mmCIF file of N, CA and C in Angstrom:
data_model
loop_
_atom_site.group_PDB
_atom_site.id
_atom_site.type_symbol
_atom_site.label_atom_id
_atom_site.label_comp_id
_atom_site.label_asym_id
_atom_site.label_seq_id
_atom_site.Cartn_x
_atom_site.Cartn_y
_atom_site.Cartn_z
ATOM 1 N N UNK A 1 15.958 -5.209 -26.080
ATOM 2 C CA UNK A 1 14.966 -5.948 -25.316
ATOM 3 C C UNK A 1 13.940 -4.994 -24.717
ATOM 4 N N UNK A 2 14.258 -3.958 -24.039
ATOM 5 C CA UNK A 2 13.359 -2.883 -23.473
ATOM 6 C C UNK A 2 13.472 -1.688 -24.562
ATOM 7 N N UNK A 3 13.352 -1.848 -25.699
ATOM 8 C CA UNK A 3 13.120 -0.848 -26.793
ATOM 9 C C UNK A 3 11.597 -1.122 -27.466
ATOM 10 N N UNK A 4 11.171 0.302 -27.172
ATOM 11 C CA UNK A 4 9.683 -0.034 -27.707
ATOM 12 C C UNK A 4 8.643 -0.408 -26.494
ATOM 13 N N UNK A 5 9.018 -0.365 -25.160
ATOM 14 C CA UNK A 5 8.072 -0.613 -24.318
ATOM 15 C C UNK A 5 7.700 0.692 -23.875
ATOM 16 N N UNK A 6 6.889 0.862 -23.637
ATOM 17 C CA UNK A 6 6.087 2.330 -23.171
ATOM 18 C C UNK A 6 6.924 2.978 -21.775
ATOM 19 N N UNK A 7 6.889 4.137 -21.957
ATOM 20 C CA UNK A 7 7.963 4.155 -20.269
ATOM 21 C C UNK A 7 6.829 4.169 -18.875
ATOM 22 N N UNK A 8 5.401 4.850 -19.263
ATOM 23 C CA UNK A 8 4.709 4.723 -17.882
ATOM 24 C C UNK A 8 4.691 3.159 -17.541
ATOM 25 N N UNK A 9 4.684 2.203 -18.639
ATOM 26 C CA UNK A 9 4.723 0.895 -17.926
ATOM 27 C C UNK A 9 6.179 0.422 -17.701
ATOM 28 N N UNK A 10 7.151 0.815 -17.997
ATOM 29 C CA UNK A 10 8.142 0.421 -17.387
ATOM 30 C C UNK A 10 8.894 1.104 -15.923
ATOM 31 N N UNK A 11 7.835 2.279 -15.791
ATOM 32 C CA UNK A 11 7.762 2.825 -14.473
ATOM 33 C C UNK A 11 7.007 1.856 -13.522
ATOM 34 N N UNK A 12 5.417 1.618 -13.547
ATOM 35 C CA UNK A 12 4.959 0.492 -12.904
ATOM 36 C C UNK A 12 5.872 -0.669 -12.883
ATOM 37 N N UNK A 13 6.462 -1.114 -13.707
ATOM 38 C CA UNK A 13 7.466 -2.416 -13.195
ATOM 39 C C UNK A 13 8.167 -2.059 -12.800
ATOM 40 N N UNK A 14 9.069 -0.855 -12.377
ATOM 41 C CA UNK A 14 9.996 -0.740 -11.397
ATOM 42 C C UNK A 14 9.689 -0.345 -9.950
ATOM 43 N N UNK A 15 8.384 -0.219 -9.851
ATOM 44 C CA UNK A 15 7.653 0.467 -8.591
ATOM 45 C C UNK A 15 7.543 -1.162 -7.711
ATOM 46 N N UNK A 16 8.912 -1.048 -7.045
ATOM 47 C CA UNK A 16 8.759 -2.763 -6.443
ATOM 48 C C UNK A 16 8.294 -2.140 -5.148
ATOM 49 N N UNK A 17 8.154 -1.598 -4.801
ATOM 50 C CA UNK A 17 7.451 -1.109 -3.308
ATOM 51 C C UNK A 17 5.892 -2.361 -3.491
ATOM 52 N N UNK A 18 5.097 -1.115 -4.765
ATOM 53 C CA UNK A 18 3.908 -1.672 -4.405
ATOM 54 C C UNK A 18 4.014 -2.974 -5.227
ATOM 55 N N UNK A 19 5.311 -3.654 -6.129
ATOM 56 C CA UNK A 19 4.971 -5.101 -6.226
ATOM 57 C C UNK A 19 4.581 -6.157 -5.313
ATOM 58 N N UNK A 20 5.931 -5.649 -3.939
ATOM 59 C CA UNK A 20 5.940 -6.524 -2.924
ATOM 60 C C UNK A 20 4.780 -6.466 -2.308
ATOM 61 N N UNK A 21 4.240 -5.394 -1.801
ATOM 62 C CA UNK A 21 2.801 -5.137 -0.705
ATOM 63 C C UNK A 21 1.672 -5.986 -1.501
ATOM 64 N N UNK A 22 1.731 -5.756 -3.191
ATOM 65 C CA UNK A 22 0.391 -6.247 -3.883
ATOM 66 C C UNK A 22 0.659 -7.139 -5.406
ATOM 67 N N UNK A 23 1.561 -8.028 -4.704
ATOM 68 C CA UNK A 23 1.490 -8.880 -6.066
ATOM 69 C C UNK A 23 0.875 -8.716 -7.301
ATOM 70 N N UNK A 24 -0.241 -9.703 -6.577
ATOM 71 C CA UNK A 24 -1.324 -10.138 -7.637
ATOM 72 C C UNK A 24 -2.085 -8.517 -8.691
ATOM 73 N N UNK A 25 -1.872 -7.605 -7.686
ATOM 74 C CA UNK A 25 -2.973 -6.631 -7.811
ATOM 75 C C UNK A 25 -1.937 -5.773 -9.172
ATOM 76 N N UNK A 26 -0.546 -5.629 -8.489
ATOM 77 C CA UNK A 26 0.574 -5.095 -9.216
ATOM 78 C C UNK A 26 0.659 -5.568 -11.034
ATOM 79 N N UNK A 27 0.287 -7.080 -10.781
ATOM 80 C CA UNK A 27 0.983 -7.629 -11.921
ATOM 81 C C UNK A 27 -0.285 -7.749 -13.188
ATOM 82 N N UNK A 28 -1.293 -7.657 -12.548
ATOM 83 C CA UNK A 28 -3.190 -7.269 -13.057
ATOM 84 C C UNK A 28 -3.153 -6.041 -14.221
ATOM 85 N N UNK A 29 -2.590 -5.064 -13.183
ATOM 86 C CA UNK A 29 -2.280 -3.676 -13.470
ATOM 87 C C UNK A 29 -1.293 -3.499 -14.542
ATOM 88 N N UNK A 30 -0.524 -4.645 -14.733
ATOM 89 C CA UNK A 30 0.764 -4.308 -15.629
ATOM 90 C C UNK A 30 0.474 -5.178 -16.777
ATOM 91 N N UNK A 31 -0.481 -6.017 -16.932
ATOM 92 C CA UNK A 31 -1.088 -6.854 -17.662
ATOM 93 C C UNK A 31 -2.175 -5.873 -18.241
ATOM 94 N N UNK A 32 -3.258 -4.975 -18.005
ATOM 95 C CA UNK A 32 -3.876 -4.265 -18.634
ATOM 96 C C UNK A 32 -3.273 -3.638 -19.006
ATOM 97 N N UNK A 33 -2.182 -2.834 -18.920
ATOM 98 C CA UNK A 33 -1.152 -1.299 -18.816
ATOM 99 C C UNK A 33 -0.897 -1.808 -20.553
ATOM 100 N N UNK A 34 -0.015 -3.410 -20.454
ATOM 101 C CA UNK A 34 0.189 -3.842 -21.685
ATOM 102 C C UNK A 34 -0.546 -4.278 -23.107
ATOM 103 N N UNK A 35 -2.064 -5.149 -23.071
ATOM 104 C CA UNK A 35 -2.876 -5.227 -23.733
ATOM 105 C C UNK A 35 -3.888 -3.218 -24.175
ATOM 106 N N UNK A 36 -3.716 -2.407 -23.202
ATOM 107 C CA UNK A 36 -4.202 -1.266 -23.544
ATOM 108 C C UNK A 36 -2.909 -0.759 -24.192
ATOM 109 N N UNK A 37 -1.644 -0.522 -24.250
ATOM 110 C CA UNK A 37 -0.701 -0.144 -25.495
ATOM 111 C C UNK A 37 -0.942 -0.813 -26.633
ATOM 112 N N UNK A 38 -0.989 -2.419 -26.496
ATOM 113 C CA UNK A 38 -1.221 -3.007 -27.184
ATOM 114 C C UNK A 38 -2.709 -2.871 -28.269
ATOM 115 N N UNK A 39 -3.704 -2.474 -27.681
ATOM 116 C CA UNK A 39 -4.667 -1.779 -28.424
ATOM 117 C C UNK A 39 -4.681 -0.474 -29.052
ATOM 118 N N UNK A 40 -3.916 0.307 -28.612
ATOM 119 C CA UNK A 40 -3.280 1.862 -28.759
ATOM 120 C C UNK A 40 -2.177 1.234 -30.143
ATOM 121 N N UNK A 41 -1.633 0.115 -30.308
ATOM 122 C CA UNK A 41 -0.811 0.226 -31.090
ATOM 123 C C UNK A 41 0.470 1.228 -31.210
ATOM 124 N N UNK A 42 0.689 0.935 -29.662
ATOM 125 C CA UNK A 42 2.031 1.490 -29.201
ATOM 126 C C UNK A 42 2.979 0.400 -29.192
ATOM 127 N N UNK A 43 2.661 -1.207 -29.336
ATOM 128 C CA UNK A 43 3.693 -2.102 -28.980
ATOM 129 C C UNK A 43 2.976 -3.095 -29.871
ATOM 130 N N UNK A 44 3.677 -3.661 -30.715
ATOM 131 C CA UNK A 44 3.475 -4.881 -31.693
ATOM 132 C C UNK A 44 3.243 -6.137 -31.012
ATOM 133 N N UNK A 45 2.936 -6.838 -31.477
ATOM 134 C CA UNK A 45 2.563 -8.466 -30.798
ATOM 135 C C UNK A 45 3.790 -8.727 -30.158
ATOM 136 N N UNK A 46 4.626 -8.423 -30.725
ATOM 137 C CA UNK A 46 5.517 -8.922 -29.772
ATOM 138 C C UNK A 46 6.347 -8.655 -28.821
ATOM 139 N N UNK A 47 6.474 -7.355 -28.731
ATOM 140 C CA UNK A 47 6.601 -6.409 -27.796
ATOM 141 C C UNK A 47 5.383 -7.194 -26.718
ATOM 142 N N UNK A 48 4.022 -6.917 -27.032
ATOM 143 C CA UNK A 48 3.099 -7.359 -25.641
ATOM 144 C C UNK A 48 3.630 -8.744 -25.399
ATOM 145 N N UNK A 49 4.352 -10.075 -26.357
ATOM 146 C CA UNK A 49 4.213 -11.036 -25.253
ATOM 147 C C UNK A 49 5.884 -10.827 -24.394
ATOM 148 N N UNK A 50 6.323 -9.669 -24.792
ATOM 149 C CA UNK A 50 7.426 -9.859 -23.785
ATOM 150 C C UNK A 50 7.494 -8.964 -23.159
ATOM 151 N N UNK A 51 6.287 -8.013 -22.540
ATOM 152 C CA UNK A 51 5.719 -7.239 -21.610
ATOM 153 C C UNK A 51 5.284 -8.103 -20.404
ATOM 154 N N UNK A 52 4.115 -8.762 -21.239
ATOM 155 C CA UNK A 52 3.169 -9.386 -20.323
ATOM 156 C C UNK A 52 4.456 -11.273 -19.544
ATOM 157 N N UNK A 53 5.399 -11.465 -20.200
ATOM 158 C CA UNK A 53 6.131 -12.018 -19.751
ATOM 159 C C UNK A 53 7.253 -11.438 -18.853
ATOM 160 N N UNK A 54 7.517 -10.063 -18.498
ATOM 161 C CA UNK A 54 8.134 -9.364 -17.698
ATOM 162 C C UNK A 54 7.122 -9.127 -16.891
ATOM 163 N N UNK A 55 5.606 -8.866 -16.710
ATOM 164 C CA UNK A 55 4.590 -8.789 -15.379
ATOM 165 C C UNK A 55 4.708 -10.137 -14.892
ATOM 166 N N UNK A 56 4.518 -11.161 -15.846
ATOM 167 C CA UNK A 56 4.783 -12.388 -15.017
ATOM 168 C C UNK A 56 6.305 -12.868 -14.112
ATOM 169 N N UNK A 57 6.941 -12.324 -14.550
ATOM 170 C CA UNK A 57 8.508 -12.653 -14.264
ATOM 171 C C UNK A 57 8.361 -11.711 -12.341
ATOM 172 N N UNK A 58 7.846 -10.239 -12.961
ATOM 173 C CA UNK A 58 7.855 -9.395 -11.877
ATOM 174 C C UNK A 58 6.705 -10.257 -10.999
ATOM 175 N N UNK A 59 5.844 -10.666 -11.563
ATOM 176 C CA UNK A 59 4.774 -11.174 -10.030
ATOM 177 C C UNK A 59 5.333 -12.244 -8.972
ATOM 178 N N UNK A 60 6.006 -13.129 -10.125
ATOM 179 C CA UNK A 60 6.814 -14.386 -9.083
ATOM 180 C C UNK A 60 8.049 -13.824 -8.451
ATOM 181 N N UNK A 61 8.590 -12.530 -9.145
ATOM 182 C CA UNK A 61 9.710 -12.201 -8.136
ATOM 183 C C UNK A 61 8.953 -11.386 -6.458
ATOM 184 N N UNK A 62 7.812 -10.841 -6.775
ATOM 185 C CA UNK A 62 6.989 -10.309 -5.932
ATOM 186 C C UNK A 62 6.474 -11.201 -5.090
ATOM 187 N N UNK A 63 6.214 -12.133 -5.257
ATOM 188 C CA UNK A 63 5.141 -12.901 -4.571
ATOM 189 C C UNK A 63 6.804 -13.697 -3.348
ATOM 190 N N UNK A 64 8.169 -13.702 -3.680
ATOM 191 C CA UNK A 64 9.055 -14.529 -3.147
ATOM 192 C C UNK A 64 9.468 -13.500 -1.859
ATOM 193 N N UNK A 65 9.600 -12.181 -2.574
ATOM 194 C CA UNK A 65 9.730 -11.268 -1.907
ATOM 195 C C UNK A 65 8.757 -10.887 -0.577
ATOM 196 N N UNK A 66 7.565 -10.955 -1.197
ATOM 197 C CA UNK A 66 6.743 -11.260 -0.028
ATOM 198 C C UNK A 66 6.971 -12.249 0.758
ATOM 199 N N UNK A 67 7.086 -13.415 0.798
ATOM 200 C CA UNK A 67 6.891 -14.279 1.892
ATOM 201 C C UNK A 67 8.018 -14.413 2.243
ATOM 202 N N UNK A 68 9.282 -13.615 1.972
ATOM 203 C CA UNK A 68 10.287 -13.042 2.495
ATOM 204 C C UNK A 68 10.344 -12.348 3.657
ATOM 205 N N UNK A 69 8.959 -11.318 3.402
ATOM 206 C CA UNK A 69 8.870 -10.099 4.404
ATOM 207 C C UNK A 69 8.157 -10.875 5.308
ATOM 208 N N UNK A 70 7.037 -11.814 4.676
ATOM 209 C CA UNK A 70 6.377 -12.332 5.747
ATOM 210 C C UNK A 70 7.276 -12.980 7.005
ATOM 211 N N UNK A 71 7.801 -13.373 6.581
ATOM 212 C CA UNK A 71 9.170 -14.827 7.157
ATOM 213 C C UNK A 71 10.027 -13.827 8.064
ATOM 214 N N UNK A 72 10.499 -12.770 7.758
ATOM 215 C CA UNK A 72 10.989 -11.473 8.534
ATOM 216 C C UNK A 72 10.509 -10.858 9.313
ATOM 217 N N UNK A 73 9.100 -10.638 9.603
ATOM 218 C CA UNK A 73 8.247 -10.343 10.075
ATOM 219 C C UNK A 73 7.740 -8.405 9.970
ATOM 220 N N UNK A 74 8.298 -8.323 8.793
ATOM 221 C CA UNK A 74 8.067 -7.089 8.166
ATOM 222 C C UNK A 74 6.403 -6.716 8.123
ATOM 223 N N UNK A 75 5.574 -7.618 7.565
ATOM 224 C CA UNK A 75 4.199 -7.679 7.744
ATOM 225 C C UNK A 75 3.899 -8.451 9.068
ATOM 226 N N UNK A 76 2.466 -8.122 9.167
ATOM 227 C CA UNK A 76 2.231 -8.743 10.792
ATOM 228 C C UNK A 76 0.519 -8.895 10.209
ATOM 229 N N UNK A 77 -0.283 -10.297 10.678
ATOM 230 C CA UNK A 77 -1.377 -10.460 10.464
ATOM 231 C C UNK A 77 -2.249 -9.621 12.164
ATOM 232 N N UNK A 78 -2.997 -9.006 11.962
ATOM 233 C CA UNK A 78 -3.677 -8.908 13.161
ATOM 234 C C UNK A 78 -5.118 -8.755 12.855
ATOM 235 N N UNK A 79 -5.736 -10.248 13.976
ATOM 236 C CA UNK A 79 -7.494 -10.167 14.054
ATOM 237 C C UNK A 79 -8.101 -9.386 14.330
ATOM 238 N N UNK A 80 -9.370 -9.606 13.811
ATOM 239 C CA UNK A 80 -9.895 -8.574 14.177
ATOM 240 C C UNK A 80 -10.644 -8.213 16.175
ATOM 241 N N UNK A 81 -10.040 -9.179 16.726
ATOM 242 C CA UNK A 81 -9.765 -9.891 18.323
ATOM 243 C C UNK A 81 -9.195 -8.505 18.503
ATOM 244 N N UNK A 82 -7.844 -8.552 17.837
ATOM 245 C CA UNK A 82 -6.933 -7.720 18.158
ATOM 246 C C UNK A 82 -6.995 -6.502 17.914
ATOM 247 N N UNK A 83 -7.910 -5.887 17.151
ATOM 248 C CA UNK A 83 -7.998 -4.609 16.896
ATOM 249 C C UNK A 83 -8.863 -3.353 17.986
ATOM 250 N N UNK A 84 -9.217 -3.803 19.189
ATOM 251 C CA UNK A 84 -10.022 -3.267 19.605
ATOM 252 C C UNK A 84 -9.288 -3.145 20.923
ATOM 253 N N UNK A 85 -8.158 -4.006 21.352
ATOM 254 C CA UNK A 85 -6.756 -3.552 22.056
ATOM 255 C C UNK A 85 -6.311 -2.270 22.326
ATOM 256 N N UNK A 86 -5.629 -1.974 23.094
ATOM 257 C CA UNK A 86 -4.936 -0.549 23.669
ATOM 258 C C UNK A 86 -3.414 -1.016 22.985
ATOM 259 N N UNK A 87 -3.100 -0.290 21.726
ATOM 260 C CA UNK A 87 -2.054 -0.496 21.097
ATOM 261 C C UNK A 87 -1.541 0.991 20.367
ATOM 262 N N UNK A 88 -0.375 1.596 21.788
ATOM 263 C CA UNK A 88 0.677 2.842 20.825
ATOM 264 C C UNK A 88 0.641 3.201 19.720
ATOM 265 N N UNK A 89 -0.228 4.289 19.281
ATOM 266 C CA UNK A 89 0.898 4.772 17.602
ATOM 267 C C UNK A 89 -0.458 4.147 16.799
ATOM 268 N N UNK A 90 -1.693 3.684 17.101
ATOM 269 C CA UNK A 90 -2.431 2.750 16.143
ATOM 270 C C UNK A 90 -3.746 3.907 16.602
ATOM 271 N N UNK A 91 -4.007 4.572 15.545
ATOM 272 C CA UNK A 91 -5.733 5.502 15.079
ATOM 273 C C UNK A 91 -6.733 4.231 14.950
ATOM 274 N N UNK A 92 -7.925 4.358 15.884
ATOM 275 C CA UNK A 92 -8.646 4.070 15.357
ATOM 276 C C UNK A 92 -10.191 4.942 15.356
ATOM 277 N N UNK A 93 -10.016 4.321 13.914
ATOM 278 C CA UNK A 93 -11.518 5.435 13.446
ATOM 279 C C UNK A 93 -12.574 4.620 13.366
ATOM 280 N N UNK A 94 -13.433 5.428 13.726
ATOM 281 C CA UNK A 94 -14.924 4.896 13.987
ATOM 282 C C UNK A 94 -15.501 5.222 15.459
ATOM 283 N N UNK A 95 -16.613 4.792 16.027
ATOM 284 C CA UNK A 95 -16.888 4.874 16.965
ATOM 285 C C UNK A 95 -17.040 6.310 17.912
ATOM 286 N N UNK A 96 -17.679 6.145 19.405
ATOM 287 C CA UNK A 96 -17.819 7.706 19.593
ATOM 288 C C UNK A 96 -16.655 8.150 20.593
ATOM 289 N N UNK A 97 -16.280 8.948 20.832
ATOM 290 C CA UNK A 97 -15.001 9.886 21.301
ATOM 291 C C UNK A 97 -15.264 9.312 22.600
ATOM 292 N N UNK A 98 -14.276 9.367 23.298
ATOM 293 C CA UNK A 98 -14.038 8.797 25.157
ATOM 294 C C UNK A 98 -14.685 9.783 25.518
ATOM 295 N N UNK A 99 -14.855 9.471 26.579
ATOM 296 C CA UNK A 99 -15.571 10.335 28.131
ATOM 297 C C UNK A 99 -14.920 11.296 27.902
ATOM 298 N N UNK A 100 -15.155 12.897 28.003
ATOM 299 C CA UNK A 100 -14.136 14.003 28.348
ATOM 300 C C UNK A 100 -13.291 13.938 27.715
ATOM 301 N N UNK A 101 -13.259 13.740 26.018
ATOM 302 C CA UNK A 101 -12.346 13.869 25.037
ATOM 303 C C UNK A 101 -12.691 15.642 24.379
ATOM 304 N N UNK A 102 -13.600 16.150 24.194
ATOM 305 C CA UNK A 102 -14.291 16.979 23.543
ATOM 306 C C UNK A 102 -13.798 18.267 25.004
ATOM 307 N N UNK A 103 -13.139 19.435 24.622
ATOM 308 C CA UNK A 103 -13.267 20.173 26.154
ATOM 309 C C UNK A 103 -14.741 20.863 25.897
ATOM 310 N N UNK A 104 -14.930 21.338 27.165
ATOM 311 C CA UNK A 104 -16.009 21.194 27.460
ATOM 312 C C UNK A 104 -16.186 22.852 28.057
ATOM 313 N N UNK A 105 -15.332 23.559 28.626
ATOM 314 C CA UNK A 105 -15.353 25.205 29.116
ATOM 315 C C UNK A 105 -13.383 25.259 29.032
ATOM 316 N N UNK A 106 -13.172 26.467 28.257
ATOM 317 C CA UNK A 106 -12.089 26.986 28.032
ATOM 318 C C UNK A 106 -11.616 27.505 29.374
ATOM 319 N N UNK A 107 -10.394 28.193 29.763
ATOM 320 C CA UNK A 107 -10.531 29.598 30.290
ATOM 321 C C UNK A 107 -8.860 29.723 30.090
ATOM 322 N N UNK A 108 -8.590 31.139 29.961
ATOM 323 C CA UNK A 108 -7.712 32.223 29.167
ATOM 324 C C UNK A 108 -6.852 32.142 30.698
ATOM 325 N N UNK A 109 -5.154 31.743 30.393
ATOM 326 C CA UNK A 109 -4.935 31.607 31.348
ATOM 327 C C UNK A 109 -3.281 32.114 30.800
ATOM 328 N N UNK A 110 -2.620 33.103 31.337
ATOM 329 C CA UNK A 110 -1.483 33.623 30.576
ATOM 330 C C UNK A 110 -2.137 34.256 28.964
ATOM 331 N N UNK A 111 -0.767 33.067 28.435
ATOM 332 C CA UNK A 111 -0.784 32.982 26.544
ATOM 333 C C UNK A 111 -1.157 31.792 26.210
ATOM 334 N N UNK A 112 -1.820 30.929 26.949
ATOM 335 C CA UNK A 112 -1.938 29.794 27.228
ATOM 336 C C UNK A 112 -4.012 29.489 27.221
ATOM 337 N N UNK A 113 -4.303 27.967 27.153
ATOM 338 C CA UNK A 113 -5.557 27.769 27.210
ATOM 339 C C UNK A 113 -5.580 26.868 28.508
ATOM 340 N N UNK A 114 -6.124 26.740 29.700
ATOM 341 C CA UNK A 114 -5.914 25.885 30.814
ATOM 342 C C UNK A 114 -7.655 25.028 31.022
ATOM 343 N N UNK A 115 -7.400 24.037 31.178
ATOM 344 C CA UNK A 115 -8.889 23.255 30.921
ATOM 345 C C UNK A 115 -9.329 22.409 30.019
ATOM 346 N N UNK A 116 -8.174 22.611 28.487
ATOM 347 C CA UNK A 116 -8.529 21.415 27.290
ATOM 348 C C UNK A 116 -8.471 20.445 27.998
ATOM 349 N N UNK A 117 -8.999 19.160 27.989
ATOM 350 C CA UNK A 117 -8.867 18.014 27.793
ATOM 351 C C UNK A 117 -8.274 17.541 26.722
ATOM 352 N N UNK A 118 -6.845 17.480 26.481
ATOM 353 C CA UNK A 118 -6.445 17.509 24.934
ATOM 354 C C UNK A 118 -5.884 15.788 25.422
ATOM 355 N N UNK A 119 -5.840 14.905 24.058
ATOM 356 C CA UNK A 119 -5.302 13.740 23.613
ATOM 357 C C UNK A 119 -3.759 13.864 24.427
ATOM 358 N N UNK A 120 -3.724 12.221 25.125
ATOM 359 C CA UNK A 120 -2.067 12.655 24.950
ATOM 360 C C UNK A 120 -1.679 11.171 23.987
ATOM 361 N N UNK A 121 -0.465 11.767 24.183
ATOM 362 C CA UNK A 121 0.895 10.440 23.005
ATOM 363 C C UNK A 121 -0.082 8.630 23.763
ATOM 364 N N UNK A 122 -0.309 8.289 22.550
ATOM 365 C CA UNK A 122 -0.756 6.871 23.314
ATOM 366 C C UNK A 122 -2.255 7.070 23.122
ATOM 367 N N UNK A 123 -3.213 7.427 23.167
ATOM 368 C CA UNK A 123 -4.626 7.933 23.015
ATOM 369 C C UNK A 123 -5.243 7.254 21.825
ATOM 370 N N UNK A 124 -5.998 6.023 21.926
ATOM 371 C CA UNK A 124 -6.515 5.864 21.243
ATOM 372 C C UNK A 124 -7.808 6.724 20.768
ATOM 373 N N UNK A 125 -7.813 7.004 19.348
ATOM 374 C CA UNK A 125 -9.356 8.062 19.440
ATOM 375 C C UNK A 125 -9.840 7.419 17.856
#
């Protein structure tokens, strides 16, 4: 049954990480992967329809899996309301640096620098 399928695409179908995160996008990818062997004349007609029937098999197992995680709360939707929040552990990029983020005069103090204004744990920047 899996004789004659190419192994980089039977690597992409085992890569269920990014099935679950990207379904649709996963199973796209494994659908070209197969019609391009299939043009390469690495896999006979029928080999591709029981490729492209294992991306389909893998997308609906992906897509269950997902709303698995969803239902678990493994993924989390957040607005864009919410993104501009004081939230631990979360970079955000863009925009210009806080007040007195940048130091501004050093001075040599021991082995030590005394005067950074350095980021602490929690710091949005």
């Amino acid at each position: 049954m899996m004789v004659g399928i190419p192994q980089a695409w039977l690597d992409e179908l085992s890569d269920q990480f990014a099935l679950v995160t990207d379904p649709e996008g996963r199973s796209a990818v494994l659908d070209e992967m197969a019609y391009a062997a299939h043009r390469r004349r690495e896999v006979n007609a029928e080999t591709l329809v029981e490729m492209l029937e294992f991306a389909e098999a893998a997308r609906y197992w992906a897509l269950t899996e997902h709303e698995e995680a969803w239902h678990l709360g493994v993924f989390h939707y957040h607005s864009a309301d919410e993104w501009g929040k004081d939230d631990p552990g979360r970079i955000v990029v863009g925009g210009a640096p806080k007040e007195g983020f940048l130091p501004s005069k050093t001075k040599r103090v021991n082995s030590g620098f005394a005067g950074l204004n350095l980021p602490k744990v929690g710091d949005v920047f």
